[in-house]
Amino acid sequence: MFKKDISPGSKSKVKSSVQRAIRNQLVTTYPLLAPHIDEIIPKKEQLDAMKIPDRVTLYLIGPTPLFYQHMTDALLPHLRLVHRFPTCFPSIRIDRGAIRFVLSGATLMAPGLTSTGGRLPNGDAEEKGAYGEHGRKDGEEKGKEGWYGGRELEKGEPVVVCAEGKEEACAVGILSMGTKEVKEKGKGPVVEEGHYLGDGLWRLVTE
Amino acid sequence: MADTEVEHALPSEPQSRHVVYCGACSLPPEYCEFGGIVKKCQDWLQKNHPEMYDRLWSEDALAAATSTLSLDAQKRAEKDAHKKALKAEALEQKHLQQIAESKVTIKRVERNKRKFVTTVTGLEAFGLENKKVAKDLGKKFATGASVTKVPSGGEEIVVQGDVSEEIEEFLLEKYKVIPEDNIELVEDKKKKGAGAGG
């Protein structure tokens, strides 16, 4: 979506009522974010909206980008925010071989997730925990499994893409195939048109 | 440095993590290998975060990173990375050359006998935005400054008043990317004694 460089547009202030609505929307979309919402969007802080091409709106506080939204789709976190709160977003993990494709803006395909290096939710809807809790930092070498969610994610849900052997997330996008289907089929596109490290949105200078 | 993440310093419990970003390619350092300018990234990291450099670029880490891939895939990845690096280098070269070649022209144009405007062209080549520079110039000299299209294509900044020399100074001081030799002053009419505009 942001393969090309984006030139910063003008910022406009977000109405406080809209700001409230965004907060609520965030908490419902990302329940794990609820404890941190006051840190991300402090009540008194003025939220800014910046219009960028392709009908995307970027929300920021001061110079810090927080979320972006395509028309009225789900709010997706900017990667810098994901890096600050890595455990608060539903995540999946890709294997090493897929990283370079994702970082050059390719669609994320299922084999990158189903191979040994990839991680998907385990399908146990009861399980609760923080995403990537074990394993992402140092667990892999010690043989511990990184935890990548219990509940299967549905088509259309926002998801953060982490990478094998890396601490930080490398992409954000919307699933175009439920994670259950990914496991069953094992091929086809999974996340199309996302925001990835080093793309236009990432490089956008927000001052 | 562009490596700092703004941290919300809430007195109570700042829970956000502080992430270091590479000063060369702006990615988190562990992704530098995919950035295309690996050499620069390494230098930067070694200088600024030696402990992280040791961790990320140690023999062990590299071995672990490549062991998971099949030989074939490794080769392809390497080839790809090499290509990317070359591309990035070529791009940079081109950019440098462009900078060396292009000129900023500051021109004094007579408007009406004793009245002048100053036009500035060629700033785009240095990665500056006309609109922003125009705003800055307007602020600095307290005059009107606008961006207009030139019939021959492209854009120019028109500043009211004869401020050519001041503009030169200002540009040199504020935008260090422009070498002094690349600024050219042109006077349209050899009319002397026109007071510095205002």
Tab-separated table of N, CA and C in Angstrom, chain A residues 3-124:
chain	number	residue	atom	x	y	z
A	3	LYS	N	4.200	1.454	-0.970
A	3	LYS	CA	5.482	1.162	-1.574
A	3	LYS	C	6.219	2.427	-1.960
A	4	LYS	N	5.458	3.399	-2.402
A	4	LYS	CA	6.096	4.646	-2.800
A	4	LYS	C	6.281	5.547	-1.590
A	5	ASP	N	7.212	6.460	-1.728
A	5	ASP	CA	7.427	7.422	-0.662
A	5	ASP	C	6.233	8.352	-0.538
A	6	ILE	N	5.946	8.716	0.676
A	6	ILE	CA	4.825	9.609	0.913
A	6	ILE	C	5.384	10.950	1.363
A	7	SER	N	4.867	12.014	0.779
A	7	SER	CA	5.284	13.312	1.289
A	7	SER	C	4.293	13.737	2.356
A	8	PRO	N	4.820	14.254	3.457
A	8	PRO	CA	3.925	14.573	4.560
A	8	PRO	C	2.884	15.608	4.162
A	9	GLY	N	1.640	15.351	4.462
A	9	GLY	CA	0.583	16.294	4.187
A	9	GLY	C	0.383	17.193	5.382
A	10	SER	N	-0.659	17.973	5.336
A	10	SER	CA	-0.893	18.867	6.460
A	10	SER	C	-1.653	18.116	7.551
A	11	LYS	N	-1.308	18.462	8.756
A	11	LYS	CA	-1.983	17.830	9.885
A	11	LYS	C	-3.226	18.625	10.231
A	12	SER	N	-4.238	17.926	10.689
A	12	SER	CA	-5.387	18.646	11.203
A	12	SER	C	-5.757	18.059	12.543
A	13	LYS	N	-6.309	18.895	13.368
A	13	LYS	CA	-6.640	18.414	14.702
A	13	LYS	C	-7.895	17.565	14.647
A	14	VAL	N	-7.932	16.563	15.494
A	14	VAL	CA	-9.098	15.687	15.548
A	14	VAL	C	-10.025	16.195	16.649
A	15	LYS	N	-11.300	16.238	16.313
A	15	LYS	CA	-12.285	16.678	17.304
A	15	LYS	C	-12.231	15.778	18.516
A	16	SER	N	-12.488	16.340	19.669
A	16	SER	CA	-12.355	15.534	20.880
A	16	SER	C	-13.365	14.393	20.900
A	17	SER	N	-14.538	14.629	20.300
A	17	SER	CA	-15.525	13.541	20.282
A	17	SER	C	-15.045	12.413	19.378
A	18	VAL	N	-14.427	12.793	18.265
A	18	VAL	CA	-13.900	11.779	17.359
A	18	VAL	C	-12.749	11.038	18.026
A	19	GLN	N	-11.956	11.819	18.746
A	19	GLN	CA	-10.830	11.225	19.455
A	19	GLN	C	-11.316	10.166	20.439
A	20	ARG	N	-12.421	10.507	21.107
A	20	ARG	CA	-13.001	9.554	22.070
A	20	ARG	C	-13.452	8.291	21.342
A	21	ALA	N	-14.088	8.513	20.187
A	21	ALA	CA	-14.580	7.369	19.421
A	21	ALA	C	-13.419	6.479	18.991
A	22	ILE	N	-12.326	7.107	18.597
A	22	ILE	CA	-11.159	6.325	18.162
A	22	ILE	C	-10.627	5.489	19.319
A	23	ARG	N	-10.572	6.126	20.480
A	23	ARG	CA	-10.110	5.380	21.666
A	23	ARG	C	-10.971	4.146	21.893
A	24	ASN	N	-12.280	4.354	21.844
A	24	ASN	CA	-13.180	3.223	22.076
A	24	ASN	C	-12.975	2.143	21.034
A	25	GLN	N	-12.839	2.603	19.801
A	25	GLN	CA	-12.662	1.651	18.717
A	25	GLN	C	-11.391	0.834	18.918
A	26	LEU	N	-10.352	1.514	19.364
A	26	LEU	CA	-9.088	0.820	19.595
A	26	LEU	C	-9.238	-0.248	20.657
A	27	VAL	N	-9.911	0.124	21.733
A	27	VAL	CA	-10.038	-0.823	22.829
A	27	VAL	C	-10.853	-2.035	22.400
A	28	THR	N	-11.873	-1.809	21.561
A	28	THR	CA	-12.650	-2.975	21.118
A	28	THR	C	-11.869	-3.816	20.101
A	29	THR	N	-11.121	-3.147	19.226
A	29	THR	CA	-10.366	-3.919	18.231
A	29	THR	C	-9.192	-4.645	18.869
A	30	TYR	N	-8.512	-3.978	19.757
A	30	TYR	CA	-7.331	-4.581	20.387
A	30	TYR	C	-7.536	-4.619	21.898
A	31	PRO	N	-8.263	-5.618	22.393
A	31	PRO	CA	-8.566	-5.635	23.835
A	31	PRO	C	-7.303	-5.623	24.697
A	32	LEU	N	-6.234	-6.187	24.174
A	32	LEU	CA	-5.009	-6.245	24.970
A	32	LEU	C	-4.385	-4.874	25.166
A	33	LEU	N	-4.834	-3.945	24.345
A	33	LEU	CA	-4.267	-2.610	24.397
A	33	LEU	C	-4.893	-1.785	25.523
A	34	ALA	N	-6.019	-2.243	26.017
A	34	ALA	CA	-6.793	-1.459	26.982
A	34	ALA	C	-5.975	-0.925	28.162
A	35	PRO	N	-5.099	-1.741	28.756
A	35	PRO	CA	-4.352	-1.196	29.899
A	35	PRO	C	-3.404	-0.065	29.522
A	36	HIS	N	-3.047	0.001	28.251
A	36	HIS	CA	-2.045	0.994	27.870
A	36	HIS	C	-2.638	2.190	27.134
A	37	ILE	N	-3.934	2.153	26.963
A	37	ILE	CA	-4.533	3.168	26.099
A	37	ILE	C	-4.246	4.588	26.602
A	38	ASP	N	-4.183	4.734	27.926
A	38	ASP	CA	-3.914	6.067	28.462
A	38	ASP	C	-2.490	6.521	28.188
A	39	GLU	N	-1.620	5.551	27.998
A	39	GLU	CA	-0.249	5.935	27.691
A	39	GLU	C	-0.107	6.278	26.208
A	40	ILE	N	-0.859	5.557	25.383
A	40	ILE	CA	-0.765	5.786	23.948
A	40	ILE	C	-1.470	7.076	23.564
A	41	ILE	N	-2.713	7.189	23.995
A	41	ILE	CA	-3.460	8.424	23.741
A	41	ILE	C	-3.884	8.997	25.088
A	42	PRO	N	-3.041	9.795	25.700
A	42	PRO	CA	-3.448	10.400	26.968
A	42	PRO	C	-4.695	11.247	26.756
A	43	LYS	N	-5.547	11.285	27.741
A	43	LYS	CA	-6.838	11.974	27.585
A	43	LYS	C	-6.675	13.428	27.169
A	44	LYS	N	-5.664	14.076	27.719
A	44	LYS	CA	-5.536	15.514	27.468
A	44	LYS	C	-4.834	15.804	26.133
A	45	GLU	N	-4.201	14.808	25.602
A	45	GLU	CA	-3.364	15.054	24.426
A	45	GLU	C	-4.221	15.300	23.176
A	46	GLN	N	-3.740	16.185	22.325
A	46	GLN	CA	-4.461	16.465	21.087
A	46	GLN	C	-4.013	15.509	19.991
A	47	LEU	N	-4.961	14.756	19.491
A	47	LEU	CA	-4.653	13.820	18.416
A	47	LEU	C	-4.681	14.560	17.076
A	48	ASP	N	-3.731	14.254	16.230
A	48	ASP	CA	-3.703	14.875	14.904
A	48	ASP	C	-3.998	13.827	13.848
A	49	ALA	N	-4.585	14.278	12.773
A	49	ALA	CA	-4.825	13.372	11.653
A	49	ALA	C	-4.078	13.920	10.454
A	50	MET	N	-3.400	13.036	9.727
A	50	MET	CA	-2.730	13.476	8.524
A	50	MET	C	-3.252	12.661	7.357
A	51	LYS	N	-3.633	13.362	6.314
A	51	LYS	CA	-4.131	12.644	5.150
A	51	LYS	C	-2.965	12.250	4.277
A	52	ILE	N	-2.893	10.993	3.926
A	52	ILE	CA	-1.861	10.537	3.013
A	52	ILE	C	-2.552	9.843	1.840
A	53	PRO	N	-1.824	9.651	0.754
A	53	PRO	CA	-2.480	9.158	-0.463
A	53	PRO	C	-3.261	7.854	-0.263
A	54	ASP	N	-4.074	7.518	-1.234
A	54	ASP	CA	-4.895	6.309	-1.200
A	54	ASP	C	-5.958	6.348	-0.110
A	55	ARG	N	-6.407	7.500	0.225
A	55	ARG	CA	-7.467	7.658	1.213
A	55	ARG	C	-7.114	7.051	2.558
A	56	VAL	N	-5.883	7.221	2.917
A	56	VAL	CA	-5.468	6.727	4.215
A	56	VAL	C	-5.298	7.912	5.147
A	57	THR	N	-5.719	7.734	6.366
A	57	THR	CA	-5.520	8.751	7.375
A	57	THR	C	-4.549	8.214	8.411
A	58	LEU	N	-3.589	9.028	8.762
A	58	LEU	CA	-2.633	8.634	9.776
A	58	LEU	C	-2.908	9.460	11.027
A	59	TYR	N	-3.023	8.781	12.155
A	59	TYR	CA	-3.249	9.497	13.408
A	59	TYR	C	-1.953	9.596	14.171
A	60	LEU	N	-1.665	10.788	14.652
A	60	LEU	CA	-0.445	10.947	15.422
A	60	LEU	C	-0.662	11.874	16.610
A	61	ILE	N	0.231	11.733	17.568
A	61	ILE	CA	0.285	12.687	18.669
A	61	ILE	C	1.644	13.327	18.595
A	62	GLY	N	1.649	14.634	18.373
A	62	GLY	CA	2.927	15.304	18.166
A	62	GLY	C	3.622	14.653	16.985
A	63	PRO	N	4.862	14.253	17.161
A	63	PRO	CA	5.579	13.648	16.046
A	63	PRO	C	5.435	12.126	15.977
A	64	THR	N	4.727	11.553	16.936
A	64	THR	CA	4.693	10.096	17.016
A	64	THR	C	3.518	9.519	16.252
A	65	PRO	N	3.781	8.779	15.198
A	65	PRO	CA	2.675	8.148	14.493
A	65	PRO	C	2.094	7.012	15.330
A	66	LEU	N	0.768	6.912	15.324
A	66	LEU	CA	0.153	5.868	16.140
A	66	LEU	C	-0.576	4.844	15.284
A	67	PHE	N	-1.597	5.333	14.569
A	67	PHE	CA	-2.407	4.399	13.803
A	67	PHE	C	-2.656	4.948	12.419
A	68	TYR	N	-2.959	4.049	11.505
A	68	TYR	CA	-3.417	4.514	10.206
A	68	TYR	C	-4.686	3.769	9.841
A	69	GLN	N	-5.441	4.363	8.992
A	69	GLN	CA	-6.746	3.826	8.664
A	69	GLN	C	-7.049	4.093	7.201
A	70	HIS	N	-7.435	3.036	6.509
A	70	HIS	CA	-7.822	3.213	5.120
A	70	HIS	C	-9.320	3.439	5.069
A	71	MET	N	-9.749	4.555	4.602
A	71	MET	CA	-11.157	4.961	4.604
A	71	MET	C	-11.758	4.705	5.990
A	72	THR	N	-12.692	3.790	6.098
A	72	THR	CA	-13.234	3.532	7.438
A	72	THR	C	-12.968	2.091	7.868
A	73	ASP	N	-11.936	1.507	7.304
A	73	ASP	CA	-11.554	0.162	7.723
A	73	ASP	C	-11.050	0.172	9.167
A	74	ALA	N	-10.588	-0.984	9.577
A	74	ALA	CA	-10.069	-1.078	10.941
A	74	ALA	C	-8.837	-0.187	11.084
A	75	LEU	N	-8.648	0.301	12.295
A	75	LEU	CA	-7.449	1.067	12.586
A	75	LEU	C	-6.279	0.095	12.693
A	76	LEU	N	-5.222	0.393	11.985
A	76	LEU	CA	-4.053	-0.472	12.065
A	76	LEU	C	-2.924	0.286	12.756
A	77	PRO	N	-2.187	-0.384	13.606
A	77	PRO	CA	-1.107	0.309	14.311
A	77	PRO	C	0.074	0.586	13.395
A	78	HIS	N	0.705	1.713	13.574
A	78	HIS	CA	1.964	2.002	12.900
A	78	HIS	C	3.023	1.118	13.547
A	79	LEU	N	4.003	0.715	12.746
A	79	LEU	CA	4.986	-0.241	13.287
A	79	LEU	C	5.768	0.309	14.478
A	80	ARG	N	5.947	1.611	14.486
A	80	ARG	CA	6.672	2.160	15.624
A	80	ARG	C	5.903	1.951	16.919
A	81	LEU	N	4.584	1.990	16.795
A	81	LEU	CA	3.754	1.723	17.966
A	81	LEU	C	3.832	0.245	18.340
A	82	VAL	N	3.826	-0.594	17.329
A	82	VAL	CA	3.923	-2.031	17.582
A	82	VAL	C	5.225	-2.333	18.312
A	83	HIS	N	6.276	-1.648	17.923
A	83	HIS	CA	7.553	-1.882	18.586
A	83	HIS	C	7.523	-1.455	20.041
A	84	ARG	N	6.700	-0.461	20.319
A	84	ARG	CA	6.624	-0.014	21.708
A	84	ARG	C	5.779	-0.952	22.554
A	85	PHE	N	4.723	-1.485	21.950
A	85	PHE	CA	3.848	-2.392	22.701
A	85	PHE	C	3.687	-3.706	21.932
A	86	PRO	N	4.734	-4.491	21.877
A	86	PRO	CA	4.688	-5.660	20.988
A	86	PRO	C	3.718	-6.741	21.440
A	87	THR	N	3.368	-6.736	22.703
A	87	THR	CA	2.560	-7.852	23.186
A	87	THR	C	1.064	-7.581	23.085
A	88	CYS	N	0.699	-6.436	22.566
A	88	CYS	CA	-0.711	-6.044	22.619
A	88	CYS	C	-1.478	-6.304	21.335
A	89	PHE	N	-0.824	-6.827	20.322
A	89	PHE	CA	-1.516	-7.011	19.058
A	89	PHE	C	-1.477	-8.477	18.655
A	90	PRO	N	-2.550	-8.957	18.045
A	90	PRO	CA	-2.540	-10.326	17.555
A	90	PRO	C	-1.419	-10.505	16.534
A	91	SER	N	-0.600	-11.501	16.745
A	91	SER	CA	0.569	-11.640	15.886
A	91	SER	C	0.653	-13.023	15.267
A	92	ILE	N	1.328	-13.064	14.147
A	92	ILE	CA	1.718	-14.329	13.561
A	92	ILE	C	3.201	-14.202	13.237
A	93	ARG	N	3.839	-15.309	12.940
A	93	ARG	CA	5.265	-15.206	12.689
A	93	ARG	C	5.619	-15.897	11.389
A	94	ILE	N	6.515	-15.302	10.657
A	94	ILE	CA	6.932	-15.873	9.378
A	94	ILE	C	8.335	-16.450	9.524
A	95	ASP	N	8.698	-17.340	8.622
A	95	ASP	CA	10.043	-17.905	8.700
A	95	ASP	C	11.052	-16.953	8.072
A	96	ARG	N	12.302	-17.285	8.276
A	96	ARG	CA	13.371	-16.383	7.841
A	96	ARG	C	13.371	-16.115	6.348
A	97	GLY	N	13.063	-17.161	5.604
A	97	GLY	CA	13.138	-17.020	4.155
A	97	GLY	C	12.171	-15.995	3.604
A	98	ALA	N	11.087	-15.779	4.349
A	98	ALA	CA	10.047	-14.898	3.831
A	98	ALA	C	10.320	-13.430	4.133
A	99	ILE	N	11.242	-13.172	5.076
A	99	ILE	CA	11.427	-11.792	5.536
A	99	ILE	C	11.753	-10.849	4.396
A	100	ARG	N	12.706	-11.292	3.570
A	100	ARG	CA	13.173	-10.334	2.557
A	100	ARG	C	12.085	-9.994	1.546
A	101	PHE	N	11.151	-10.966	1.340
A	101	PHE	CA	10.062	-10.661	0.413
A	101	PHE	C	9.068	-9.690	1.033
A	102	VAL	N	8.782	-9.956	2.309
A	102	VAL	CA	7.841	-9.074	2.990
A	102	VAL	C	8.406	-7.658	3.058
A	103	LEU	N	9.713	-7.548	3.322
A	103	LEU	CA	10.315	-6.229	3.455
A	103	LEU	C	10.464	-5.514	2.120
A	104	SER	N	10.232	-6.239	1.034
A	104	SER	CA	10.231	-5.499	-0.224
A	104	SER	C	8.803	-5.315	-0.724
A	105	GLY	N	7.862	-5.582	0.155
A	105	GLY	CA	6.490	-5.214	-0.151
A	105	GLY	C	5.657	-6.285	-0.812
A	106	ALA	N	6.128	-7.541	-0.796
A	106	ALA	CA	5.345	-8.587	-1.425
A	106	ALA	C	4.187	-9.008	-0.526
A	107	THR	N	3.203	-9.612	-1.139
A	107	THR	CA	2.105	-10.169	-0.367
A	107	THR	C	2.619	-11.350	0.440
A	108	LEU	N	2.182	-11.417	1.683
A	108	LEU	CA	2.617	-12.521	2.527
A	108	LEU	C	1.840	-13.780	2.148
A	109	MET	N	2.579	-14.836	1.785
A	109	MET	CA	1.939	-16.065	1.349
A	109	MET	C	1.970	-17.115	2.459
A	110	ALA	N	1.047	-18.053	2.372
A	110	ALA	CA	0.861	-19.024	3.442
A	110	ALA	C	2.087	-19.886	3.769
A	111	PRO	N	2.862	-20.345	2.779
A	111	PRO	CA	3.984	-21.212	3.131
A	111	PRO	C	4.962	-20.582	4.121
A	112	GLY	N	5.076	-19.276	4.083
A	112	GLY	CA	5.965	-18.596	5.028
A	112	GLY	C	5.502	-18.728	6.459
A	113	LEU	N	4.226	-19.084	6.631
A	113	LEU	CA	3.672	-19.211	7.977
A	113	LEU	C	3.595	-20.656	8.429
A	114	THR	N	3.407	-21.563	7.474
A	114	THR	CA	3.165	-22.948	7.852
A	114	THR	C	4.461	-23.746	7.989
A	115	SER	N	5.565	-23.197	7.497
A	115	SER	CA	6.826	-23.924	7.602
A	115	SER	C	7.308	-23.925	9.051
A	116	THR	N	8.438	-24.599	9.301
A	116	THR	CA	8.884	-24.763	10.682
A	116	THR	C	9.166	-23.447	11.373
A	117	GLY	N	9.627	-22.468	10.628
A	117	GLY	CA	9.966	-21.193	11.249
A	117	GLY	C	8.754	-20.316	11.513
A	118	GLY	N	7.631	-20.623	10.902
A	118	GLY	CA	6.450	-19.787	11.047
A	118	GLY	C	5.634	-20.164	12.266
A	119	ARG	N	4.816	-19.246	12.723
A	119	ARG	CA	3.942	-19.522	13.858
A	119	ARG	C	2.543	-18.996	13.566
A	120	LEU	N	1.569	-19.809	13.939
A	120	LEU	CA	0.176	-19.394	13.819
A	120	LEU	C	-0.501	-19.682	15.147
A	121	PRO	N	-1.683	-19.123	15.390
A	121	PRO	CA	-2.382	-19.430	16.636
A	121	PRO	C	-2.624	-20.934	16.737
A	122	ASN	N	-2.626	-21.443	17.967
A	122	ASN	CA	-2.743	-22.886	18.100
A	122	ASN	C	-4.187	-23.396	18.092
A	123	GLY	N	-5.128	-22.475	18.026
A	123	GLY	CA	-6.507	-22.914	17.878
A	123	GLY	C	-7.247	-23.118	19.182
A	124	ASP	N	-6.582	-22.920	20.289
A	124	ASP	CA	-7.238	-23.082	21.575
A	124	ASP	C	-7.820	-21.736	22.013
